[in-house]
Structures are given as structure tokens and as C-alpha cells.
């Protein structure tokens, strides 16, 4: 074909690409640098450097409120990412390992709805709905937070799992069926092990998203259910000490570790 | 790490059982970083009640959650500007704060505020004022005037911050040009607009968080709240707080009992508890604002009991007033001026 003869279109070689990329990365990551640096500030101040120390990390570790909020965040994120991953795995199988059917695109759009609808809309909707349930049942436990987090974590778990499934060779499953494996053993011995990296990546992404959520949590939480982000939000109007920087840096570190793991797990599929 | 694991596991248990121990509980819904842990510890010890604090960050969020119902809170701490809304919407129970044992400690001027006539619904938490903060090493003239930010002296130009709060800024300016708060008089509002538009280029910023900036001498003046001015002075001894003689606004946060509270008895105990002078002093010691309780000065840290930022000098007392949320017509014009100012 005539087209093939032309110089291949490589986006990285477009004029201005490196500049634009550098500007974008700068805008994304630059604000984090002072945040992390000042978390090591020896002084009481978030803008006045007084030497290096770990005192704010110690202060955050000794702060019972921070500890309780961190535990709460981890519990909610663990449960929410667990349930979201199971549901997302089933959804991914249902949208890739079937013959094309009517309404498939609609289902795809519905699953990814939390990515499109503004978070504040979901938050207010959940506030109203859960308030009715809370009044009717008198139950104020963590289930509301976990259900809400599960719901908005599903697309984040779904996308990497689906990507993994789409990249997998379907002939392997066909071969298993040819060798008289029934659907369940095929799934357990062939499909599941192959899609496992996608599942882990999805679970971790869901975990990070749940860990970082502010808006929905703020509206859904009942008495005594402040998570780390909503606790931090409450501090902002008053005195801010580098303790907030220290907590943020730890959250950032957890997120970076998980995202790095996701990267390596999802890279395997092409290797 | 071991404690961490134990707490993790025990919160799993709480999750599993749904509700925690039912007896002896109290749920307080308050502004973040506003409640002294020592106060809570003392209350828990004296009354054998487990207190849970949950944070909010704006009057609107708190109101939205309580309006929706099913929130599980017993007490909340709205600001005076919003308290009439809570009362008129029937969100509150009436615990007759005015008949409680410790009500006798509430100062005379706080017994019958406009926003809670007869003080039946709310027990005082903290109050403060909107004034001017000045670094006197930069400017040592008269600071008890809003001219500091609206007609700034030469020395302060370019070193001024203004709190990004619409009502505080516009009320201050209306009073400065001689108008009445919540006015819809176009002539007055035109003066207000012109004054603000003229002053804005002389400001450096419109931000929260001034304490660090006064400590680092990045700012020399600000329109701000008295408690922050006090904390700024502790870090930079040249900082002083001025009460605009043209008039300034006061604000107060007060504790109210919610209509759908589950732990009514404990909540009433708490309302009475915080009106005792030694307990009110604990509230002030933490967030550094004045309370409304006579005799609490004795228990406050010595640097606070005499602070000009906390104890309003007699000559400026009458200039300070509480202003309600303005009626929609005025609110609309205020917003128009505010939007223009943000450009």
C-alpha cells in the first residue's frame, strides 16, 4: 500500500512533543515536591524551613486521631477493593468472554458510570438514599461507606481486568475445551491464572482510589467514621502544621508503591 | 505495629457487629481540629460516657448532612449566622440551656443573642471577631481602622492579605463607608464596590492561613480573625490586632442538640459541662478563641487571659456586632460585587 511507504506516524517525534510532555509532567508532579520536602521540616511552619527532622512523622504516628482514621481508611479500602474486584472480574468476563450481544455497549457505559458522573452528584444522591435507610433501619455502621466505595471503585478495577482479558489469546481456552475440559475447570486452570495479573492490578487500583476518596466519604460517613482524607480536610481551615505534610507524604508513598506494582503486573502481559 | 494490628482487628469487629456499645455514648459533630482532646477526656472520665467526634469543614456540609437525617449525631456546633436556619427548619430539640445549672456562668452579654433569643437552644462554644492584623515593625500608626486594608498607608501597600470570605469583607467595607449591613441601597453599594476595586491592586493576596506568613514577614497586614492574629503574635512579637472603629463583625459557634439525637441525656450533660468555667477554659486553650463564660480567664493559659486579641478593649466593644445571613436581595448584590472583585 502507498500509505505504508510514508514515514510512520510516531507521536513522540512530533514537533513540540518533548516540551509539552515536560510541561505536563512538571505541572503534575512539581506541587508534590515542596509538600514532601516540608514534611521533614523541623519547625512548626509549613512555609518556613528550619532544618531537617522526622518530628512530624513521629507526631503523626503518636496522634491517636490520625491512627484511628488511618486504620478506618485501610479497613474500608480493603473491603471495598475486595468486593469491587470480585464484581469487576465477573463484569469483565461477562463483557469479553461471550458472543456479542445487544446492549453490550450500554452495559459497558453503565459499569463505567462512576467515571463520568461528577463525584459530588453521586455523593449527594448517596447522602439522601443512605439517610433514608439509616432512619428506617437504625444501622449506622461501616457498610454504607464500604458499599459506596465499592460502587465507585468498580470501574477502576474493571478496566485493567478487561484489558488483560482482551489481550489474552482465546485459543488457549478453546484448546482446553477441545481437550474435554468443562467450562469451570477451563476457567479455574486456564483463564483465571492468566488473568490474575489484571485482577491484582485492578484490586490495587481500586484500593488506592478508595484510600484517597474525600467527597463521597464526607457525605456518607456516620458518626465517628472520619477517614484519613476527611480528617485532613477538617484540619485545613485552622492551623496547618507539617504533620499534614507528613501524613500526605505517607499516603503518597503508599499510592506510588501500589501504582508501581500495578505497572509491573500489567507489563507482564506483553512480555 | 502490634497496637496498629489490634486496632485494625478491633475495627473489623466493630464493623461486624454493626453498632458499638450502646450505653454511655455521645456523638459530637464539630469543625475539624476544634475540640480539645483534654476536654473530651475529662468529660468521659466524669460521666463515664464514650465521646465520638466527627469533623466537618463548613456550615453547609453540616447542615446538608443533618437535614438529610439518619446521621447518628447528637450535638453539632453551627455558627451564629446559620443557627436561625437550624432552629426554623426544626432540626433542633430544645434542651432549655437557659435553665441548666451552669448557665449562671454565661456572661451577661451572651445570655440573649439575636440568633438564639433567650438562649434556649445553644450553649456557647467560642466566639471571635473580624479585624485587622498588622506587623507594627512595618507600620506603627493607628491600626484600629479598616483603612489598614481599604485605604492602606504607603508602608503596607503590596503586603496585605484579605480573608477570602465574602460576608466578612463586604460587611467590613459597608461599615467603613458608613452604610448598614445587609443594605440594598445602591448608592452605598456603589461606594463599597468602588472602594474594594480601588483597594484590591494594593493587596498581595486573598488567602487563608496567615500565621506562617506573618511569622516569615511575607505579610504586613491582613483582614482576618482574632484567634489567628493571636497565634501570629506568638510567632512574631511585632504583630498587633486592631478593632476597626467604623464597625466590625463578630461571629460565634454554639453547641446545639439535634432533634433526632439518640443520647439526649448525655448530650444535655455535655451542654451543661462546657458552661463550667474550667471546662470553657479548656475549649479556649485549644483553638485560641474567647468563650462566653465568666471566670474562665482564671483557668486559661496566662498568655491568653490578658491578650488584646481575646479580651476586647472597652472602647471598641460597642463597634462589634453580630450580623445575620442577609436577605436574598442583599445577598445577590453582595455576590455581584464579590464576583467583580475576583476578576
Short mmCIF file of C-alpha atoms in Angstrom, two decimals, chain B residues 15-190:
data_model
loop_
_atom_site.label_atom_id
_atom_site.label_comp_id
_atom_site.label_asym_id
_atom_site.label_seq_id
_atom_site.Cartn_x
_atom_site.Cartn_y
_atom_site.Cartn_z
CA UNK B 15 -17.79 -3.40 61.53
CA UNK B 16 -19.09 -6.91 62.01
CA UNK B 17 -21.25 -6.09 65.00
CA UNK B 18 -22.65 -3.01 63.33
CA UNK B 19 -23.17 -0.80 66.31
CA UNK B 20 -20.69 -0.30 69.10
CA UNK B 21 -21.60 -0.38 72.78
CA UNK B 22 -24.98 1.23 73.11
CA UNK B 23 -24.78 2.52 76.70
CA UNK B 24 -22.94 5.71 77.62
CA UNK B 25 -22.25 7.20 74.22
CA UNK B 26 -22.21 10.71 72.80
CA UNK B 27 -21.67 11.75 69.18
CA UNK B 28 -20.36 15.25 68.61
CA UNK B 29 -20.32 16.72 65.10
CA UNK B 30 -17.87 19.62 65.15
CA UNK B 31 -15.48 21.65 62.99
CA UNK B 32 -12.21 19.83 62.36
CA UNK B 33 -9.33 20.47 64.79
CA UNK B 34 -11.62 22.49 67.06
CA UNK B 35 -12.21 20.21 70.06
CA UNK B 36 -9.66 19.96 72.83
CA UNK B 37 -8.92 16.25 73.48
CA UNK B 38 -8.36 17.13 77.16
CA UNK B 39 -11.93 18.46 77.37
CA UNK B 40 -13.30 15.21 75.96
CA UNK B 41 -11.13 13.07 78.23
CA UNK B 42 -12.33 14.99 81.26
CA UNK B 43 -15.98 14.63 80.26
CA UNK B 44 -15.55 10.91 79.57
CA UNK B 45 -13.96 10.39 82.98
CA UNK B 46 -16.52 12.42 84.93
CA UNK B 47 -19.60 10.96 83.28
CA UNK B 48 -18.48 7.53 82.10
CA UNK B 49 -19.52 8.32 78.54
CA UNK B 50 -17.64 7.44 75.39
CA UNK B 51 -17.49 10.51 73.13
CA UNK B 52 -17.03 10.20 69.38
CA UNK B 53 -16.08 13.29 67.41
CA UNK B 54 -16.73 13.60 63.69
CA UNK B 55 -15.41 16.53 61.65
CA UNK B 56 -16.99 18.88 59.17
CA UNK B 57 -15.42 21.71 57.26
CA UNK B 58 -18.29 24.09 56.50
CA UNK B 59 -21.69 25.15 57.84
CA UNK B 60 -23.20 23.99 54.56
CA UNK B 61 -21.85 20.42 54.79
CA UNK B 62 -23.04 20.10 58.38
CA UNK B 63 -26.47 21.45 57.52
CA UNK B 64 -26.81 19.17 54.48
CA UNK B 65 -25.96 16.05 56.48
CA UNK B 66 -28.26 16.89 59.37
CA UNK B 67 -31.12 17.87 57.05
CA UNK B 68 -30.89 14.52 55.28
CA UNK B 69 -31.44 12.77 58.62
CA UNK B 70 -30.16 9.40 59.79
CA UNK B 71 -26.77 10.94 60.60
CA UNK B 72 -26.36 9.48 64.09
CA UNK B 73 -25.08 12.70 65.70
CA UNK B 74 -26.30 14.11 69.00
CA UNK B 75 -24.68 17.53 69.09
CA UNK B 76 -23.48 19.93 66.40
CA UNK B 77 -21.71 23.30 66.50
CA UNK B 78 -23.16 25.68 63.90
CA UNK B 79 -22.13 29.32 63.51
CA UNK B 80 -24.43 32.13 64.64
CA UNK B 81 -25.13 33.06 61.00
CA UNK B 82 -26.63 29.63 60.34
CA UNK B 83 -28.14 28.81 63.73
CA UNK B 84 -31.51 30.51 62.99
CA UNK B 85 -31.84 28.21 59.96
CA UNK B 86 -31.32 25.13 62.15
CA UNK B 87 -33.96 26.39 64.56
CA UNK B 88 -36.52 27.43 61.95
CA UNK B 89 -36.19 24.19 59.99
CA UNK B 90 -36.96 22.20 63.13
CA UNK B 91 -33.63 20.38 63.15
CA UNK B 92 -33.07 21.03 66.85
CA UNK B 93 -34.50 19.82 70.13
CA UNK B 94 -34.93 22.43 72.81
CA UNK B 95 -32.84 21.39 75.83
CA UNK B 96 -33.56 24.68 77.69
CA UNK B 97 -29.92 25.64 78.02
CA UNK B 98 -31.05 28.76 79.91
CA UNK B 99 -32.32 26.59 82.77
CA UNK B 100 -29.21 24.45 83.15
CA UNK B 101 -27.19 24.60 86.32
CA UNK B 102 -24.08 26.13 84.77
CA UNK B 103 -25.96 28.73 82.76
CA UNK B 104 -25.23 31.14 85.62
CA UNK B 105 -21.61 31.32 84.36
CA UNK B 106 -22.59 32.62 80.92
CA UNK B 107 -21.64 36.31 80.63
CA UNK B 108 -24.46 38.81 80.64
CA UNK B 109 -23.86 39.88 77.01
CA UNK B 110 -24.22 36.29 75.79
CA UNK B 111 -27.46 35.39 77.56
CA UNK B 112 -29.81 36.69 74.92
CA UNK B 113 -28.16 36.81 71.49
CA UNK B 114 -30.28 37.81 68.48
CA UNK B 115 -29.63 34.48 66.81
CA UNK B 116 -30.96 32.44 69.76
CA UNK B 117 -33.35 34.64 71.74
CA UNK B 118 -33.45 33.59 75.37
CA UNK B 119 -30.58 31.18 74.69
CA UNK B 120 -32.76 28.09 75.00
CA UNK B 121 -31.20 26.09 72.17
CA UNK B 122 -27.47 26.69 72.25
CA UNK B 123 -24.62 26.52 74.73
CA UNK B 124 -21.69 28.82 73.94
CA UNK B 125 -18.58 27.27 72.40
CA UNK B 126 -16.30 30.04 71.10
CA UNK B 127 -16.58 33.48 69.54
CA UNK B 128 -14.33 35.89 67.76
CA UNK B 129 -14.15 38.97 65.60
CA UNK B 130 -13.07 40.06 62.12
CA UNK B 131 -10.44 42.77 62.43
CA UNK B 132 -7.09 43.85 61.07
CA UNK B 133 -3.76 42.22 61.78
CA UNK B 134 -0.73 44.48 61.41
CA UNK B 135 3.01 43.99 61.69
CA UNK B 136 3.89 47.15 63.65
CA UNK B 137 7.54 46.98 62.66
CA UNK B 138 6.35 47.89 59.16
CA UNK B 139 3.64 50.38 60.09
CA UNK B 140 3.26 51.89 63.56
CA UNK B 141 0.32 54.27 63.03
CA UNK B 142 -3.29 53.80 64.13
CA UNK B 143 -4.41 50.24 63.50
CA UNK B 144 -7.96 50.37 64.85
CA UNK B 145 -9.49 51.10 61.47
CA UNK B 146 -10.42 49.19 58.32
CA UNK B 147 -8.41 51.80 56.41
CA UNK B 148 -5.46 49.47 57.02
CA UNK B 149 -6.75 47.29 54.18
CA UNK B 150 -9.17 49.62 52.35
CA UNK B 151 -7.11 52.84 52.26
CA UNK B 152 -3.74 51.37 53.16
CA UNK B 153 -0.84 53.57 54.26
CA UNK B 154 2.12 53.65 51.89
CA UNK B 155 4.21 51.26 54.02
CA UNK B 156 1.67 48.45 53.77
CA UNK B 157 0.86 48.54 50.06
CA UNK B 158 1.62 45.22 48.39
CA UNK B 159 1.95 43.39 51.73
CA UNK B 160 -1.75 43.00 52.54
CA UNK B 161 -3.85 39.85 52.68
CA UNK B 162 -7.65 39.71 52.87
CA UNK B 163 -9.55 36.65 54.08
CA UNK B 164 -11.48 35.20 51.11
CA UNK B 165 -14.82 35.35 52.94
CA UNK B 166 -17.48 37.32 51.11
CA UNK B 167 -19.58 38.36 54.10
CA UNK B 168 -16.62 39.39 56.25
CA UNK B 169 -15.05 41.52 53.52
CA UNK B 170 -18.25 43.20 52.37
CA UNK B 171 -19.62 43.82 55.88
CA UNK B 172 -16.32 45.46 56.83
CA UNK B 173 -16.40 47.67 53.74
CA UNK B 174 -20.08 48.61 54.12
CA UNK B 175 -19.41 49.71 57.70
CA UNK B 176 -16.27 51.56 56.58
CA UNK B 177 -18.15 53.66 54.02
CA UNK B 178 -20.83 54.38 56.63
CA UNK B 179 -23.59 52.08 55.43
CA UNK B 180 -25.71 49.50 57.20
CA UNK B 181 -25.02 45.79 56.98
CA UNK B 182 -27.28 43.93 54.51
CA UNK B 183 -28.24 47.22 52.88
CA UNK B 184 -29.73 47.23 49.40
CA UNK B 185 -29.13 50.97 48.99
CA UNK B 186 -27.43 51.20 45.59
CA UNK B 187 -25.59 54.43 46.45
CA UNK B 188 -23.91 52.74 49.41
CA UNK B 189 -23.17 49.56 47.50
CA UNK B 190 -21.65 51.56 44.65
#
